Short mmCIF file of C-alpha atoms in Angstrom, two decimals:
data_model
loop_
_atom_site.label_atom_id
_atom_site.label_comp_id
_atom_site.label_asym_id
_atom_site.label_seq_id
_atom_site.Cartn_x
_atom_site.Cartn_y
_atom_site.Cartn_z
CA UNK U 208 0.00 0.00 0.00
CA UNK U 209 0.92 3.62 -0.64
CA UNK U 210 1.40 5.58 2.51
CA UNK U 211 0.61 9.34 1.44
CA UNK U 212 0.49 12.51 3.01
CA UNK U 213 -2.22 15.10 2.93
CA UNK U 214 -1.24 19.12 3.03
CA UNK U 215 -3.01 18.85 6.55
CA UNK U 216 0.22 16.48 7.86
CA UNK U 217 2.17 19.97 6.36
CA UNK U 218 1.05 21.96 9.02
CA UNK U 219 4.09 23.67 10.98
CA UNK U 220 6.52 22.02 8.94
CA UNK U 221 8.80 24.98 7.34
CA UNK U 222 9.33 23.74 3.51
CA UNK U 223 11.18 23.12 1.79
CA UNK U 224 12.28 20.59 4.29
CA UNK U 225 14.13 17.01 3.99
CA UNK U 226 13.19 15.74 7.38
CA UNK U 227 14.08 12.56 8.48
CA UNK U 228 11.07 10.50 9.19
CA UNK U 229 10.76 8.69 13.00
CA UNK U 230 8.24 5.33 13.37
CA UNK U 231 7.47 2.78 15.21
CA UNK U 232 7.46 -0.96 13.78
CA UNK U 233 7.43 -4.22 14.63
CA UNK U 234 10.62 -6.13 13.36
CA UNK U 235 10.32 -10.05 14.29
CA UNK U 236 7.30 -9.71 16.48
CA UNK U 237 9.37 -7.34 18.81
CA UNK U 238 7.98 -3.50 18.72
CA UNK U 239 10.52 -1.15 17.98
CA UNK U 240 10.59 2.45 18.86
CA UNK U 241 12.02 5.80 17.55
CA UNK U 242 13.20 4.07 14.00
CA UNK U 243 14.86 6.59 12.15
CA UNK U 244 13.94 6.62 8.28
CA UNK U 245 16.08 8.65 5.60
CA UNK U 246 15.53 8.08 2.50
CA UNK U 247 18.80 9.44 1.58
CA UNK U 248 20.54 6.07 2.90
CA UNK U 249 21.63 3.78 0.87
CA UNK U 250 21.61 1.09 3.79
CA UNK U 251 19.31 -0.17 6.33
CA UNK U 252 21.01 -0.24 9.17
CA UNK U 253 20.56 -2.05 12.59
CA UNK U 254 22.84 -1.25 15.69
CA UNK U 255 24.32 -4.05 17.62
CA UNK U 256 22.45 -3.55 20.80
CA UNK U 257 19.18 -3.39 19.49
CA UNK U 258 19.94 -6.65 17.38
CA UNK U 259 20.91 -8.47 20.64
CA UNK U 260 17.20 -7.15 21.73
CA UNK U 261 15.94 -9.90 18.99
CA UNK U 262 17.35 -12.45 20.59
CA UNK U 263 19.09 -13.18 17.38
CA UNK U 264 22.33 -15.32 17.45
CA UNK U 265 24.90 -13.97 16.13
CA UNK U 266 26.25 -16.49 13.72
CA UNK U 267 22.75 -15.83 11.89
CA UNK U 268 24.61 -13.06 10.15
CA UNK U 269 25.74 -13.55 6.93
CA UNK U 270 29.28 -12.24 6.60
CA UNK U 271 29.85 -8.77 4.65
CA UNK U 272 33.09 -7.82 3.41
CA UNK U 273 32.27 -4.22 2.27
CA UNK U 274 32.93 -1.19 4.27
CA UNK U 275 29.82 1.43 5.14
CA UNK U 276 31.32 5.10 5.27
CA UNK U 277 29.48 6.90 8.10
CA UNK U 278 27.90 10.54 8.44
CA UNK U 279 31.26 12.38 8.62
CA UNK U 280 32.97 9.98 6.68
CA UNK U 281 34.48 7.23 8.90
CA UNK U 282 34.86 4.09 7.75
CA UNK U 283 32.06 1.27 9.57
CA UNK U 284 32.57 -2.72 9.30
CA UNK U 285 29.64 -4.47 9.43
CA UNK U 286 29.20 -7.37 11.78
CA UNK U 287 27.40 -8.99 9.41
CA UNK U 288 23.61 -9.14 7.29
CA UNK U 289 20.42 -10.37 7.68
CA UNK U 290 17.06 -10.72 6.95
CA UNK U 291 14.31 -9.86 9.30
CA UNK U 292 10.79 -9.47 8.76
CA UNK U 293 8.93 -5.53 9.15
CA UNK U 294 5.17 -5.07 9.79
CA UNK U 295 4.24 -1.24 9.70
CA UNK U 296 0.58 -0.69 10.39
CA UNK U 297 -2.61 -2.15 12.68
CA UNK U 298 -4.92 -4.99 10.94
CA UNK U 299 -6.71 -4.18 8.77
CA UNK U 300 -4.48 -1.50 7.40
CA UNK U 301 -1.24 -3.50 7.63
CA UNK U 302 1.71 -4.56 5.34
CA UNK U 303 5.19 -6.82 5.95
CA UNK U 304 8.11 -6.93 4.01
CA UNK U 305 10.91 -8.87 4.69
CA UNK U 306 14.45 -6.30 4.60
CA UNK U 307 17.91 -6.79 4.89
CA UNK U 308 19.41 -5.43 7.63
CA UNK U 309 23.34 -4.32 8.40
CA UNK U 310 24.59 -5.16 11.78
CA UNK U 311 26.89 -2.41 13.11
#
């Protein structure tokens, strides 16, 4: 499903703008808060700690030889891939996609 916007959601917001986006989703049946969406990343990314949260074992990864350059520039090895499943929305009005994830 599309998820659209409606000048009414443009209230207060100063344009132009290129505002992250924050949610909420459920990733593996476990709720997670404050996700922080920018389209401008080439990567989905998923910290250590909160991948530990999953209950996830670590050799689950799959292994990743290529480098992510951060925000200023740094270089970042991944730990590792893998898939996990997203659900975004409430019945009826819900949809799941399975994404790759980067372990950092």
């Amino acid at each position: 499903e599309v998820i659209s916007f409606s000048e009414a959601d443009y209230e207060r917001v100063h344009l132009p703008h290129d505002d992250p986006v924050v949610v909420t989703l459920m990733v593996e049946l476990f709720t997670m808060k404050r996700i922080f969406i920018d389209s401008g990343s080439l990567a989905d990314i998923l910290y250590k700690y909160a991948f530990d949260q999953l209950r996830i074992l670590i050799d689950q990864l799959k292994p990743m030889k290529t480098p992510l350059v951060g925000f200023v520039g740094e270089m970042v090895h991944p730990l590792g891939s893998i898939d996990l499943l997203v659900v975004a929305g409430t019945a009826p009005r819900q949809t799941q996609v399975q994404m790759t994830f980067m372990v950092v």
